[in-house]
XYZ file of C-alpha atoms in Angstrom:
577
model
C -15.668 54.687 -13.318
C -13.851 57.889 -12.316
C -16.746 60.163 -11.226
C -14.614 63.293 -11.338
C -14.417 62.952 -15.127
C -18.153 62.408 -15.658
C -20.313 65.390 -16.625
C -23.966 65.425 -15.583
C -26.832 67.380 -17.049
C -29.482 69.054 -14.931
C -32.048 66.736 -13.287
C -34.867 65.695 -15.602
C -38.461 66.123 -14.339
C -40.671 63.008 -14.489
C -41.637 62.020 -18.036
C -45.272 60.997 -18.763
C -45.492 57.216 -18.657
C -47.742 56.897 -21.689
C -47.312 55.822 -25.293
C -46.005 58.227 -27.902
C -49.364 57.821 -29.633
C -51.250 59.000 -26.535
C -48.788 61.859 -26.083
C -49.080 63.205 -29.641
C -52.834 62.613 -29.839
C -53.491 64.628 -26.684
C -51.400 67.484 -28.080
C -53.197 67.411 -31.433
C -56.581 67.561 -29.717
C -55.627 70.906 -28.177
C -54.597 72.685 -31.389
C -57.855 73.114 -33.326
C -58.090 74.732 -36.758
C -54.735 76.501 -36.816
C -52.652 75.776 -39.932
C -50.119 73.047 -39.149
C -48.430 72.543 -42.512
C -48.121 74.300 -45.857
C -46.607 72.913 -49.051
C -43.976 75.438 -50.140
C -44.467 74.565 -53.838
C -48.266 74.345 -54.191
C -49.378 76.487 -51.249
C -51.753 73.726 -50.086
C -52.350 73.825 -46.328
C -53.382 71.357 -43.638
C -54.691 72.232 -40.178
C -54.024 70.427 -36.921
C -57.677 69.363 -36.901
C -57.351 67.857 -40.373
C -54.250 65.944 -39.292
C -56.161 64.706 -36.244
C -59.157 63.573 -38.323
C -57.072 61.868 -41.010
C -54.738 60.118 -38.572
C -57.740 58.968 -36.524
C -59.336 57.386 -39.601
C -56.028 55.873 -40.688
C -55.622 54.366 -37.204
C -58.998 52.629 -37.528
C -57.929 51.316 -40.937
C -54.676 49.903 -39.555
C -56.502 48.345 -36.635
C -58.848 46.665 -39.099
C -55.818 45.189 -40.843
C -54.708 43.675 -37.550
C -51.971 46.156 -36.628
C -51.232 45.839 -32.912
C -48.428 46.687 -30.439
C -45.246 44.947 -31.559
C -46.032 45.319 -35.266
C -44.119 47.638 -37.607
C -45.471 50.132 -40.141
C -43.035 51.323 -42.823
C -43.028 54.568 -44.795
C -40.967 55.439 -47.864
C -41.626 58.977 -49.018
C -40.137 62.379 -49.672
C -41.443 65.238 -47.505
C -45.139 65.910 -48.130
C -48.365 66.763 -46.294
C -49.366 63.096 -46.029
C -46.132 61.869 -44.440
C -47.112 62.099 -40.780
C -50.655 60.709 -41.159
C -49.709 56.984 -41.271
C -46.923 57.640 -38.751
C -49.434 58.930 -36.201
C -51.843 56.104 -37.042
C -49.108 53.566 -36.304
C -48.306 55.253 -32.989
C -51.984 55.269 -31.944
C -52.057 51.498 -32.516
C -48.926 50.997 -30.427
C -46.978 49.888 -33.502
C -43.462 50.994 -34.359
C -42.820 53.217 -37.361
C -39.892 52.544 -39.713
C -39.134 55.436 -42.110
C -37.003 54.600 -45.152
C -34.818 56.909 -47.228
C -36.885 57.702 -50.362
C -33.693 57.559 -52.452
C -32.990 53.922 -51.525
C -32.613 51.467 -54.381
C -34.628 48.252 -54.382
C -31.690 46.439 -52.789
C -31.248 49.008 -50.030
C -34.990 49.027 -49.370
C -35.004 45.252 -49.153
C -32.112 45.333 -46.672
C -33.836 47.921 -44.471
C -37.196 46.152 -44.658
C -35.547 42.887 -43.667
C -34.340 44.623 -40.518
C -37.650 46.193 -39.488
C -40.037 43.563 -40.962
C -43.030 45.881 -41.559
C -46.532 44.476 -42.051
C -47.626 47.439 -44.160
C -45.654 50.063 -46.086
C -46.854 53.516 -47.114
C -45.116 54.846 -50.224
C -45.282 57.969 -52.385
C -45.503 58.034 -56.182
C -41.741 58.637 -56.188
C -40.943 55.405 -54.354
C -43.854 53.033 -54.851
C -42.441 51.104 -57.814
C -39.247 50.358 -55.861
C -41.232 49.483 -52.738
C -43.401 47.032 -54.700
C -40.325 45.294 -56.141
C -38.473 45.170 -52.810
C -41.573 43.878 -51.005
C -41.662 40.793 -53.233
C -38.843 39.363 -51.121
C -40.180 40.449 -47.695
C -42.721 37.927 -46.444
C -43.857 40.118 -43.538
C -45.432 42.758 -45.820
C -49.172 42.294 -46.316
C -50.205 45.670 -47.746
C -48.769 48.661 -49.625
C -50.575 52.017 -49.589
C -49.960 55.054 -51.818
C -49.668 58.466 -50.150
C -49.230 61.964 -51.556
C -51.069 64.108 -54.082
C -49.266 63.111 -57.286
C -50.418 60.290 -59.559
C -47.819 57.611 -60.363
C -49.947 56.127 -63.149
C -51.591 52.679 -63.188
C -51.124 50.675 -60.008
C -51.499 46.965 -59.281
C -55.061 46.111 -58.275
C -54.099 45.408 -54.657
C -52.466 48.815 -54.007
C -54.751 51.207 -52.139
C -54.521 54.970 -51.719
C -54.458 56.672 -48.342
C -57.065 59.142 -49.588
C -59.460 56.284 -50.429
C -59.954 55.114 -46.876
C -59.536 58.343 -44.904
C -62.282 59.910 -47.043
C -64.485 56.824 -47.153
C -67.804 56.976 -45.256
C -67.206 53.325 -44.333
C -64.093 54.288 -42.357
C -64.895 54.990 -38.720
C -64.573 58.608 -37.616
C -65.023 57.838 -33.933
C -62.170 58.846 -31.638
C -59.498 56.168 -31.676
C -58.376 55.020 -28.240
C -54.588 54.580 -28.330
C -53.241 51.155 -27.454
C -51.520 50.544 -24.139
C -47.788 49.859 -24.316
C -44.855 49.250 -22.026
C -43.439 52.768 -21.865
C -39.829 51.728 -21.216
C -39.545 48.517 -23.204
C -41.749 48.808 -26.302
C -40.295 50.295 -29.488
C -41.997 53.200 -31.259
C -39.368 54.060 -33.889
C -36.899 52.087 -35.983
C -34.598 54.591 -37.655
C -31.839 53.676 -40.074
C -28.495 54.497 -38.525
C -26.203 57.063 -40.090
C -23.045 55.220 -39.146
C -19.953 55.308 -41.335
C -19.515 51.611 -41.919
C -21.486 48.956 -43.719
C -25.175 48.847 -44.534
C -27.754 50.613 -42.340
C -28.659 49.239 -38.930
C -32.084 49.678 -37.357
C -31.932 51.887 -34.258
C -34.741 50.996 -31.849
C -36.121 53.923 -29.851
C -38.710 53.278 -27.149
C -41.730 55.399 -26.230
C -39.813 56.592 -23.189
C -36.783 57.505 -25.341
C -38.701 59.735 -27.717
C -41.047 61.380 -25.223
C -37.991 62.186 -23.097
C -36.389 63.795 -26.153
C -39.458 65.992 -26.684
C -39.537 66.945 -23.005
C -35.835 67.874 -23.043
C -36.416 70.089 -26.072
C -39.386 71.753 -24.378
C -37.253 72.411 -21.293
C -34.858 74.578 -23.279
C -32.616 72.367 -25.392
C -34.174 74.143 -28.385
C -35.156 77.837 -28.570
C -38.458 78.545 -26.844
C -41.365 80.568 -28.217
C -41.389 84.291 -27.601
C -44.494 86.271 -26.633
C -45.891 85.824 -30.151
C -46.446 82.100 -29.555
C -45.949 79.360 -32.191
C -43.645 80.135 -35.098
C -43.042 79.039 -38.674
C -40.460 76.296 -39.233
C -38.904 75.032 -42.444
C -39.673 71.370 -43.135
C -36.574 71.151 -45.301
C -34.635 68.388 -43.570
C -35.779 64.914 -44.675
C -38.660 63.606 -42.549
C -37.328 60.036 -42.777
C -34.129 61.169 -41.032
C -33.986 61.490 -37.249
C -33.320 65.251 -37.328
C -36.217 66.047 -39.667
C -38.543 63.527 -38.001
C -37.819 65.044 -34.601
C -38.634 68.591 -35.758
C -41.883 67.412 -37.364
C -42.922 65.714 -34.114
C -41.972 68.763 -32.041
C -44.104 70.985 -34.261
C -47.167 68.935 -33.278
C -46.419 69.475 -29.598
C -45.414 73.139 -29.868
C -48.111 74.123 -32.350
C -45.649 75.405 -34.955
C -46.480 75.730 -38.655
C -44.189 73.607 -40.846
C -43.363 74.849 -44.346
C -42.946 71.516 -46.146
C -40.272 71.170 -48.846
C -40.782 68.172 -51.175
C -37.428 69.046 -52.717
C -34.634 71.561 -52.248
C -34.130 74.535 -54.537
C -31.789 77.388 -53.663
C -34.139 80.296 -54.356
C -37.167 78.454 -52.999
C -35.314 77.968 -49.724
C -34.229 81.611 -49.453
C -37.629 82.943 -50.499
C -39.351 80.785 -47.880
C -37.027 82.037 -45.132
C -37.810 85.604 -46.212
C -41.562 85.361 -46.890
C -42.513 83.109 -43.973
C -40.378 85.219 -41.632
C -38.449 82.251 -40.282
C -36.877 83.274 -36.983
C -35.257 79.941 -36.044
C -33.453 78.101 -38.811
C -32.593 74.399 -38.397
C -29.816 73.443 -40.809
C -26.893 71.153 -41.546
C -23.298 72.336 -42.207
C -23.550 72.321 -46.031
C -26.422 74.797 -45.821
C -24.261 76.982 -43.606
C -21.564 76.916 -46.290
C -24.231 77.901 -48.819
C -25.358 80.823 -46.632
C -21.759 81.887 -46.096
C -20.534 81.775 -49.667
C -23.242 81.729 -52.341
C -23.787 85.106 -54.083
C -27.525 84.477 -54.490
C -28.040 84.877 -50.731
C -27.599 88.656 -51.046
C -30.816 88.910 -53.097
C -32.974 88.060 -50.078
C -33.822 89.707 -46.777
C -32.949 87.229 -44.026
C -32.852 89.793 -41.229
C -35.727 88.149 -39.354
C -33.578 85.057 -38.643
C -32.564 85.363 -34.993
C -31.237 81.870 -34.248
C -29.601 79.142 -36.310
C -29.353 75.587 -34.989
C -26.842 73.439 -36.865
C -26.512 69.690 -36.440
C -25.724 66.351 -38.157
C -21.990 67.090 -38.618
C -19.367 69.419 -37.122
C -19.517 73.064 -38.222
C -16.193 74.818 -38.617
C -15.668 78.140 -36.865
C -14.868 80.139 -39.987
C -18.146 79.185 -41.649
C -20.041 80.042 -38.466
C -18.345 83.447 -38.332
C -18.995 84.114 -42.014
C -22.730 83.390 -41.715
C -23.011 85.515 -38.590
C -21.408 88.497 -40.299
C -23.201 88.081 -43.613
C -26.810 87.834 -42.440
C -26.442 89.352 -38.982
C -27.334 86.316 -36.875
C -25.554 86.412 -33.534
C -27.141 83.318 -32.006
C -25.686 80.356 -33.916
C -25.718 77.100 -31.992
C -24.495 73.611 -32.659
C -26.327 70.660 -31.210
C -24.779 67.233 -30.898
C -26.351 63.829 -30.855
C -27.007 60.791 -32.982
C -29.892 58.505 -33.824
C -28.711 56.210 -31.027
C -29.139 59.005 -28.431
C -32.666 59.851 -29.619
C -31.235 62.629 -31.823
C -29.895 64.850 -29.041
C -27.239 64.631 -26.320
C -25.816 68.129 -25.908
C -27.252 71.561 -26.661
C -26.519 75.234 -26.095
C -29.214 76.471 -23.737
C -29.528 79.630 -21.641
C -25.905 80.735 -21.502
C -23.403 82.395 -23.875
C -22.569 80.130 -26.802
C -18.876 79.522 -27.459
C -17.692 79.502 -31.042
C -17.319 75.903 -32.194
C -19.005 74.412 -29.136
C -21.941 71.998 -29.383
C -23.243 73.051 -25.979
C -23.466 71.083 -22.763
C -25.000 67.811 -21.662
C -28.812 67.962 -21.707
C -31.109 67.183 -18.784
C -30.938 63.629 -17.477
C -27.785 62.702 -19.400
C -24.237 61.873 -18.311
C -21.162 62.171 -20.514
C -17.481 61.310 -20.413
C -14.453 61.250 -22.691
C -12.446 58.021 -22.836
C -9.060 57.106 -24.242
C -9.588 55.371 -27.593
C -7.000 52.682 -26.837
C -7.453 52.020 -23.092
C -11.070 53.044 -22.467
C -9.967 55.033 -19.406
C -11.928 58.222 -18.701
C -10.054 61.439 -19.436
C -10.043 64.860 -17.742
C -11.240 68.141 -19.261
C -9.542 69.433 -22.420
C -8.238 65.987 -23.388
C -9.416 64.532 -26.698
C -10.923 61.061 -26.741
C -14.077 59.155 -27.629
C -17.332 60.786 -26.526
C -19.631 58.521 -24.468
C -23.154 59.072 -23.106
C -25.523 57.449 -20.645
C -29.130 58.310 -19.874
C -32.854 57.842 -20.611
C -32.594 58.704 -24.317
C -30.059 55.980 -25.156
C -31.543 53.568 -27.709
C -32.858 50.167 -26.736
C -30.405 48.657 -29.242
C -29.924 47.756 -32.882
C -32.845 45.711 -34.131
C -32.000 42.014 -34.413
C -28.295 42.810 -34.099
C -27.085 41.940 -30.619
C -23.425 41.933 -31.666
C -23.528 45.540 -32.910
C -25.489 46.592 -29.823
C -22.894 45.124 -27.451
C -20.100 46.838 -29.374
C -21.856 50.200 -29.026
C -23.337 50.063 -25.502
C -20.958 48.673 -22.885
C -21.872 46.600 -19.828
C -22.250 49.740 -17.699
C -24.772 51.297 -20.086
C -22.401 53.804 -21.717
C -22.986 54.406 -25.415
C -19.733 54.821 -27.357
C -20.373 57.329 -30.137
C -17.329 56.733 -32.316
C -16.738 60.492 -32.290
C -13.610 62.253 -31.086
C -14.022 65.357 -28.928
C -13.384 66.996 -25.584
C -15.085 69.001 -22.841
C -13.589 72.291 -21.681
C -13.494 73.579 -18.101
C -17.065 74.906 -18.355
C -18.453 71.600 -19.595
C -18.871 72.701 -23.216
C -18.333 69.932 -25.744
C -16.212 70.323 -28.857
C -16.556 67.600 -31.506
C -13.397 67.039 -33.535
C -14.102 64.150 -35.920
C -15.065 60.509 -36.320
C -12.669 57.867 -34.982
C -12.978 55.854 -38.184
C -12.260 58.932 -40.310
C -9.006 59.863 -38.602
C -6.151 59.610 -41.075
C -3.127 57.679 -39.785
C -0.194 59.546 -41.336
C 3.252 58.232 -40.281
C 1.828 57.206 -36.902
C 0.105 60.536 -36.299
C -3.676 60.933 -36.192
C -4.881 63.659 -38.553
C -8.494 64.884 -38.275
C -9.920 65.582 -41.755
C -12.186 68.281 -40.321
C -9.114 70.288 -39.267
C -7.758 70.334 -42.800
C -11.175 71.090 -44.273
C -11.562 74.063 -41.947
C -8.327 75.561 -43.299
C -9.382 74.973 -46.900
C -12.640 76.835 -46.262
C -10.657 79.946 -45.346
C -9.203 80.147 -48.866
C -11.298 82.558 -50.926
C -11.059 80.330 -54.010
C -12.602 77.310 -52.263
C -16.337 76.817 -52.212
C -16.388 73.358 -50.620
C -13.899 70.714 -49.627
C -13.625 67.196 -48.299
C -10.530 65.404 -47.006
C -10.146 61.616 -46.965
C -7.283 59.208 -46.417
C -5.584 57.392 -49.291
C -3.548 54.263 -48.447
C 0.208 54.694 -48.893
C 2.920 52.051 -48.455
C 5.371 54.425 -46.782
C 3.135 56.724 -44.714
C 0.216 54.398 -44.002
C -2.289 56.956 -45.270
C -1.929 60.361 -46.871
C -4.579 63.101 -46.748
C -6.241 63.879 -50.073
C -8.525 66.875 -50.516
C -11.439 67.010 -52.949
C -12.196 70.636 -53.725
C -15.006 72.552 -55.423
C -13.899 76.044 -56.442
C -15.897 79.248 -56.325
C -17.330 80.297 -59.720
C -14.755 82.061 -61.897
C -11.959 81.474 -59.379
C -8.666 79.838 -60.264
C -6.042 78.260 -58.051
C -3.445 75.595 -58.719
C -3.016 72.363 -56.813
C 0.404 73.515 -55.586
C -1.018 76.817 -54.315
C -3.645 75.004 -52.241
C -1.178 72.427 -50.943
C 1.212 75.186 -49.872
C -1.667 77.167 -48.361
C -2.744 74.293 -46.113
C 0.699 72.944 -45.303
C 1.847 76.399 -44.270
C -0.651 76.365 -41.424
C 0.293 72.960 -39.986
C 3.282 71.136 -38.614
C 5.067 68.732 -40.914
C 2.989 65.766 -39.782
C -0.317 67.294 -40.942
C 0.071 67.942 -44.648
C -2.303 67.657 -47.542
C -0.227 66.000 -50.216
C -2.687 66.111 -53.059
C -5.818 67.887 -54.265
C -8.447 66.704 -56.698
C -10.571 69.401 -58.325
C -14.235 68.613 -58.842
C -16.059 70.633 -61.469
C -19.741 70.822 -62.339
C -20.555 69.839 -65.910
C -23.730 71.907 -65.856
C -25.826 73.755 -63.294
C -27.537 70.572 -62.184
C -24.578 68.210 -62.192
C -23.259 66.893 -58.920
C -19.783 65.574 -58.270
C -19.242 62.566 -56.069
C -16.353 60.518 -54.843
C -17.012 56.874 -55.622
C -16.452 54.443 -52.796
C -18.340 51.178 -52.833
C -17.626 50.181 -49.259
C -17.608 52.638 -46.422
C -15.910 50.041 -44.235
C -12.680 50.130 -46.226
C -10.255 52.939 -47.080
C -10.485 54.792 -50.358
C -8.157 52.817 -52.611
C -9.391 53.432 -56.135
C -11.001 56.818 -55.972
C -12.110 59.013 -58.850
C -14.363 61.985 -59.445
C -17.509 60.838 -61.191
C -20.053 63.253 -62.568
C -23.770 62.923 -62.145
C -26.109 64.229 -64.804
C -29.823 64.230 -63.831
C -30.757 63.491 -67.442
C -29.401 59.984 -66.965
C -30.277 57.282 -64.491
C -26.819 57.217 -62.917
C -26.313 56.445 -59.251
C -23.199 56.976 -57.157
C -22.187 55.749 -53.741
C -21.376 58.648 -51.446
C -18.897 58.197 -48.580
C -19.924 59.628 -45.236
C -17.610 62.642 -45.288
C -18.800 63.710 -48.715
C -22.359 64.317 -47.585
C -21.021 67.740 -46.754
C -18.931 68.217 -49.892
C -21.045 70.998 -51.376
C -24.060 72.753 -49.982
C -26.130 72.413 -53.125
C -24.936 68.891 -53.826
C -25.683 67.736 -50.278
C -29.279 68.815 -50.172
C -29.894 67.765 -53.754
C -28.600 64.307 -52.895
C -30.986 64.050 -49.987
C -33.986 64.764 -52.198
C -32.917 63.333 -55.546
C -34.621 60.244 -56.877
C -31.454 59.317 -58.749
C -28.750 59.639 -56.103
C -28.542 57.935 -52.761
C -26.682 58.310 -49.500
C -25.513 55.187 -47.722
C -26.713 55.553 -44.132
């Protein structure tokens, strides 16, 4: 290893050598009767003390069912006030928690459950019928419990409700003593990977991994509280996903109030930012596009937003600039990480943020850029694969040694599959995914580069570029475009617009226009296997009045701001993670 090419974060102070359950329980016990969560739709609230009491009772219930360290507790639910109760109860018992995407089909649920092998699954009224069907083929599952406030109708006799036992006088209310675990070895979380190929893999994070993540955030990787103390946060990002799960956990430690979104609605989102005086906004790139371009944004006062943290996919510079100018936010930061790095690896901390940068390596981490072909480490300002090493690197993929070895090399370096570079100051710039690079006549074309140019055209609302196999060129770039309302542009005009800004080896040779059939319809590119190129592609419309599902390729999760978030929360559509 060439040390001169390795970047090192600041030293990390010692991390508490306790279980995640002990860590979160001790923080909850200090918070009292302050409001912890509020449902943005119903206005129902829940205090930290109520969360403590309910999770304590749920922990006793799980213990009575025989849940012990090494066991797994699953949860399949949209965001709601009940979501974190069984999660905490599992942690107190030393068990691992496995959150599942609430939009999974029965088949996808069965696949994910076969990876994690839960003994009990908590499900909402939205997901419980699918969970029951999927569980028929999973012999590890002994119990299914309904969570949430809505009634799904008649249930099988053996399905219990969370509210039944946490409110039962027979359920012990004595303080639950968290189980002892091996801090470095034992798994506390099994998160479905968001890789770009194949079916989901189970990412195993240890107690040490996740507590280290929280400590790094508290040390400055995320914005710190001002003199006014805890703040209001939007619980908009899906809690089953690493990003949303991490913010929900941090709120327990920091004492922040989470405004919980069971679903996304444009005006509900903007009104919540305005009325709850959100000062730090955690978003994904499609929401940034929405803030930059949607006319409805001008109806709301967003002046109290001081900082925006954007993650999950690269954010192009033009969108960042547009949001900054439109709503007056000067502090816009990109974080970078993945489920396999315990959510975070680089962050913009207490120094000027460069446009397009995802910050610098966080405390305790090392990073390097390697040549994709040779694996040799590269100097500053040279593009290659981004690699990390440190205490937040996952234990591995659950029951998948082959995939683990392919991702973490013999020296402990995790290969992200992302292309990027570090500049002379150590700031990281993420360019694209290795597997998404388009091989055009021997040249590597980054789709994100072409998308960034398309976003600068005033007629374009959203865009996605993918590679289409071609006998002569290998692959040719194809753009899928959503136009602004009432705007017109021809395919030739867009092709000329993009090609005029690139050398001859980086053209877009074709555009496909995606149109909404009605205000609720979502367009999607159909691709049944993310491991293979797009061969037979077509625009397929989704109408929520029909039970139609579409497979969404990785790049298209950021196709349109409204579509993206709707897909995350829709019971009809699903993302392949």
